Tab-separated table of C-alpha atoms in Angstrom:
chain	number	residue	atom	x	y	z
A	7	MET	CA	24.509	-59.707	28.940
A	8	THR	CA	25.094	-56.032	29.657
A	9	ALA	CA	26.970	-53.775	27.357
A	10	ALA	CA	29.701	-51.476	28.438
A	11	PRO	CA	28.959	-47.760	28.224
A	12	GLY	CA	29.647	-46.359	24.752
A	13	SER	CA	29.559	-49.779	23.102
A	14	HIS	CA	26.911	-50.830	20.623
A	15	THR	CA	24.974	-53.979	21.055
A	16	ALA	CA	24.301	-55.989	17.992
A	17	VAL	CA	20.706	-56.578	17.010
A	18	PRO	CA	20.046	-60.214	16.228
A	19	ALA	CA	19.616	-60.883	12.497
A	20	GLY	CA	15.881	-61.746	12.690
A	21	ALA	CA	14.838	-58.954	15.074
A	22	ARG	CA	13.713	-55.486	13.981
A	23	GLU	CA	13.461	-52.272	15.932
A	24	ARG	CA	9.867	-51.256	16.839
A	25	VAL	CA	8.683	-48.438	14.579
A	26	LEU	CA	5.171	-47.923	15.924
A	27	THR	CA	5.581	-46.986	19.528
A	28	LEU	CA	2.623	-46.000	21.698
A	29	PRO	CA	3.408	-42.238	21.607
A	30	LEU	CA	3.719	-42.339	17.820
A	31	VAL	CA	0.435	-44.243	17.455
A	32	LEU	CA	-1.363	-41.713	19.712
A	33	PHE	CA	0.096	-38.802	17.755
A	34	LEU	CA	-0.948	-40.289	14.408
A	35	ALA	CA	-4.438	-40.997	15.746
A	36	GLY	CA	-4.717	-37.342	16.791
A	37	VAL	CA	-3.561	-36.119	13.383
A	38	LEU	CA	-6.055	-38.388	11.621
A	39	THR	CA	-8.859	-37.153	13.871
A	40	VAL	CA	-8.089	-33.508	13.091
A	41	LEU	CA	-7.848	-34.262	9.367
A	42	GLY	CA	-11.133	-36.165	9.497
A	43	PHE	CA	-12.950	-33.237	11.092
A	44	ALA	CA	-11.427	-30.806	8.565
A	45	LEU	CA	-12.435	-33.033	5.660
A	46	ARG	CA	-15.943	-33.419	7.048
A	47	ALA	CA	-16.297	-29.633	7.407
A	48	ALA	CA	-15.109	-29.128	3.831
A	49	LEU	CA	-17.366	-31.781	2.311
A	50	VAL	CA	-20.574	-31.436	4.312
A	51	ARG	CA	-22.860	-28.679	3.052
A	52	PRO	CA	-24.102	-26.599	5.977
A	53	THR	CA	-27.745	-25.628	6.304
A	54	ALA	CA	-28.709	-22.026	5.663
A	55	ALA	CA	-29.064	-21.435	9.404
A	56	ALA	CA	-25.583	-22.860	10.032
A	57	ALA	CA	-24.121	-20.761	7.202
A	58	ILE	CA	-25.722	-17.614	8.675
A	59	GLU	CA	-24.268	-18.418	12.069
A	60	GLN	CA	-20.782	-19.160	10.712
A	61	LEU	CA	-20.717	-15.964	8.664
A	62	ALA	CA	-22.057	-13.865	11.543
A	63	ASP	CA	-19.221	-15.147	13.738
A	64	GLY	CA	-16.819	-13.646	11.213
A	65	ASP	CA	-14.573	-16.708	11.056
A	66	PRO	CA	-14.758	-17.715	7.371
A	67	ASP	CA	-12.567	-15.813	4.936
A	68	GLY	CA	-11.827	-15.993	1.234
A	69	ASP	CA	-13.071	-19.087	-0.531
A	70	GLU	CA	-14.892	-20.446	2.528
A	71	ARG	CA	-16.833	-17.184	2.968
A	72	GLU	CA	-17.758	-17.163	-0.711
A	73	ARG	CA	-18.904	-20.797	-0.511
A	74	LEU	CA	-21.174	-20.004	2.447
A	75	LEU	CA	-22.560	-16.902	0.722
A	76	ARG	CA	-23.331	-18.979	-2.382
A	77	ILE	CA	-25.156	-21.529	-0.228
A	78	LEU	CA	-27.315	-18.730	1.175
A	79	VAL	CA	-28.128	-17.376	-2.295
A	80	GLU	CA	-29.005	-20.857	-3.527
A	81	ASP	CA	-31.179	-21.586	-0.500
A	82	GLY	CA	-32.781	-18.123	-0.713
A	83	ARG	CA	-33.807	-18.820	-4.297
A	84	LYS	CA	-35.322	-22.176	-3.322
A	85	GLY	CA	-37.350	-20.855	-0.418
A	86	GLY	CA	-36.913	-21.396	3.268
A	87	THR	CA	-37.770	-19.087	6.119
A	88	THR	CA	-38.125	-15.346	5.678
A	89	ALA	CA	-34.832	-14.829	7.531
A	90	GLU	CA	-33.065	-17.289	5.209
A	91	ARG	CA	-34.419	-15.451	2.170
A	92	TRP	CA	-33.255	-12.128	3.591
A	93	ALA	CA	-29.841	-13.668	4.262
A	94	GLY	CA	-29.822	-14.911	0.655
A	95	ALA	CA	-30.600	-11.395	-0.604
A	96	LEU	CA	-27.782	-9.948	1.499
A	97	ALA	CA	-25.413	-12.687	0.333
A	98	ALA	CA	-26.347	-11.918	-3.281
A	99	VAL	CA	-25.352	-8.284	-2.717
A	100	ALA	CA	-22.041	-9.363	-1.164
A	101	LEU	CA	-21.365	-11.582	-4.189
A	102	GLU	CA	-22.524	-8.939	-6.707
A	103	ASP	CA	-25.112	-11.492	-7.903
A	104	ARG	CA	-27.820	-9.320	-9.493
A	105	ASP	CA	-29.831	-12.284	-10.780
A	106	GLY	CA	-29.826	-13.916	-7.359
A	107	LEU	CA	-30.913	-10.689	-5.689
A	108	THR	CA	-33.707	-10.178	-8.210
A	109	ALA	CA	-34.971	-13.740	-7.770
A	110	ILE	CA	-34.910	-13.569	-3.986
A	111	ARG	CA	-36.486	-10.109	-3.819
A	112	SER	CA	-39.295	-11.325	-6.068
A	113	ALA	CA	-39.918	-14.113	-3.547
A	114	LEU	CA	-39.970	-11.460	-0.809
A	115	GLY	CA	-42.616	-9.176	-2.290
A	116	GLY	CA	-40.922	-8.075	-5.498
A	117	GLY	CA	-40.265	-4.471	-4.476
A	118	GLN	CA	-37.104	-2.509	-3.852
A	119	VAL	CA	-37.279	-3.497	-0.177
A	120	PRO	CA	-37.838	-7.131	0.805
A	121	HIS	CA	-41.109	-7.838	2.660
A	122	PRO	CA	-41.975	-9.107	5.187
A	123	ALA	CA	-39.179	-8.249	7.592
A	124	PRO	CA	-37.620	-11.259	9.300
A	125	VAL	CA	-38.576	-11.886	12.904
A	126	ASP	CA	-35.945	-14.457	13.793
A	127	GLU	CA	-32.151	-14.372	13.666
A	128	ARG	CA	-32.168	-10.567	13.299
A	129	ASP	CA	-28.837	-10.131	15.023
A	130	LEU	CA	-27.081	-12.658	12.789
A	131	LEU	CA	-28.388	-11.621	9.382
A	132	HIS	CA	-25.616	-9.083	8.808
A	133	LEU	CA	-23.421	-12.100	7.966
A	134	GLY	CA	-20.399	-10.611	9.700
A	135	ASP	CA	-20.078	-7.730	7.225
A	136	PRO	CA	-20.430	-4.040	8.235
A	137	MET	CA	-21.661	-3.148	4.742
A	138	LEU	CA	-24.388	-5.776	4.935
A	139	ARG	CA	-25.242	-4.603	8.459
A	140	ASN	CA	-26.082	-1.147	7.056
A	141	LEU	CA	-27.976	-2.614	4.109
A	142	LEU	CA	-29.977	-4.832	6.458
A	143	ALA	CA	-30.729	-1.912	8.786
A	144	ALA	CA	-31.784	0.286	5.849
A	145	TRP	CA	-34.077	-2.382	4.405
A	146	ARG	CA	-35.602	-3.129	7.796
A	147	ALA	CA	-36.181	0.544	8.612
A	148	GLU	CA	-37.696	1.227	5.209
A	149	ALA	CA	-39.879	-1.887	5.440
A	150	ALA	CA	-41.112	-0.632	8.830
A	151	GLY	CA	-41.893	2.795	7.338
A	152	ASP	CA	-39.149	4.609	9.271
A	153	LEU	CA	-37.772	6.634	6.361
A	154	ALA	CA	-35.529	8.839	8.540
A	155	ALA	CA	-33.690	5.836	9.988
A	156	ALA	CA	-33.561	4.197	6.564
A	157	LEU	CA	-32.015	7.344	5.076
A	158	VAL	CA	-29.268	7.340	7.727
A	159	HIS	CA	-28.354	3.746	6.900
A	160	TRP	CA	-28.595	4.258	3.140
A	161	ARG	CA	-26.184	7.186	3.424
A	162	GLN	CA	-23.813	5.156	5.617
A	163	LEU	CA	-23.904	2.375	3.042
A	164	ALA	CA	-23.121	4.854	0.254
A	165	VAL	CA	-20.095	6.114	2.177
A	166	GLN	CA	-18.873	2.562	2.803
A	167	CYS	CA	-19.149	1.821	-0.908
A	168	ARG	CA	-16.872	4.768	-1.665
A	169	PHE	CA	-14.124	3.245	0.476
A	170	VAL	CA	-14.577	-0.363	-0.603
A	171	PRO	CA	-16.084	-0.711	-4.075
A	172	HIS	CA	-19.311	-2.692	-4.090
A	173	PRO	CA	-21.146	-1.595	-7.250
A	174	LEU	CA	-24.397	-3.406	-6.506
A	175	ALA	CA	-24.539	-2.131	-2.928
A	176	ALA	CA	-23.695	1.373	-4.158
A	177	GLU	CA	-26.615	1.228	-6.619
A	178	LEU	CA	-28.950	0.035	-3.874
A	179	ALA	CA	-27.729	2.829	-1.588
A	180	ALA	CA	-28.246	5.501	-4.256
A	181	ALA	CA	-31.748	4.227	-4.999
A	182	GLY	CA	-32.501	4.013	-1.264
A	183	VAL	CA	-31.351	7.585	-0.642
A	184	ALA	CA	-33.481	8.762	-3.582
A	185	ARG	CA	-36.552	6.940	-2.181
A	186	THR	CA	-36.172	8.042	1.416
A	187	ASP	CA	-34.719	11.577	1.168
A	188	ARG	CA	-37.846	13.721	1.252
A	189	GLY	CA	-36.167	16.975	2.216
């Protein structure tokens, strides 16, 4: 039985229209897959190395960045590689966590400058932050005994802290300039 154009055919009383069509099922499967990956990323705690890499890429912002920085401080306090401890010290500065910085620096020689300098992941340790890049460069130069290069970076850090307030970093910069400015 064919219906005339513009007329409505009656649906038999026991039959229902199909709600889950193939395109709808594929779409819902895609949405669930994306949500599953997002949930996994939010619930799974990354390793220190993964946190360093994610921060260095510059992708995380806000709460996610703070969560990754806290992971680095926590892991830096517990131990790990020298690079992970340095990353924890830098993360502590970014978070204004004086206790975390003190604990990690004590694990890295106990002085004003962490020792020994990291040999791996050097290019990623700045954690995607220009302020931390200068702090890292100043610490590394001072640890290597290059006071002139350290002074340049300490001064750059001090200038950055005038534009964007970072009290802990500003204190470190002032102390670093005082230690390295011999002229």
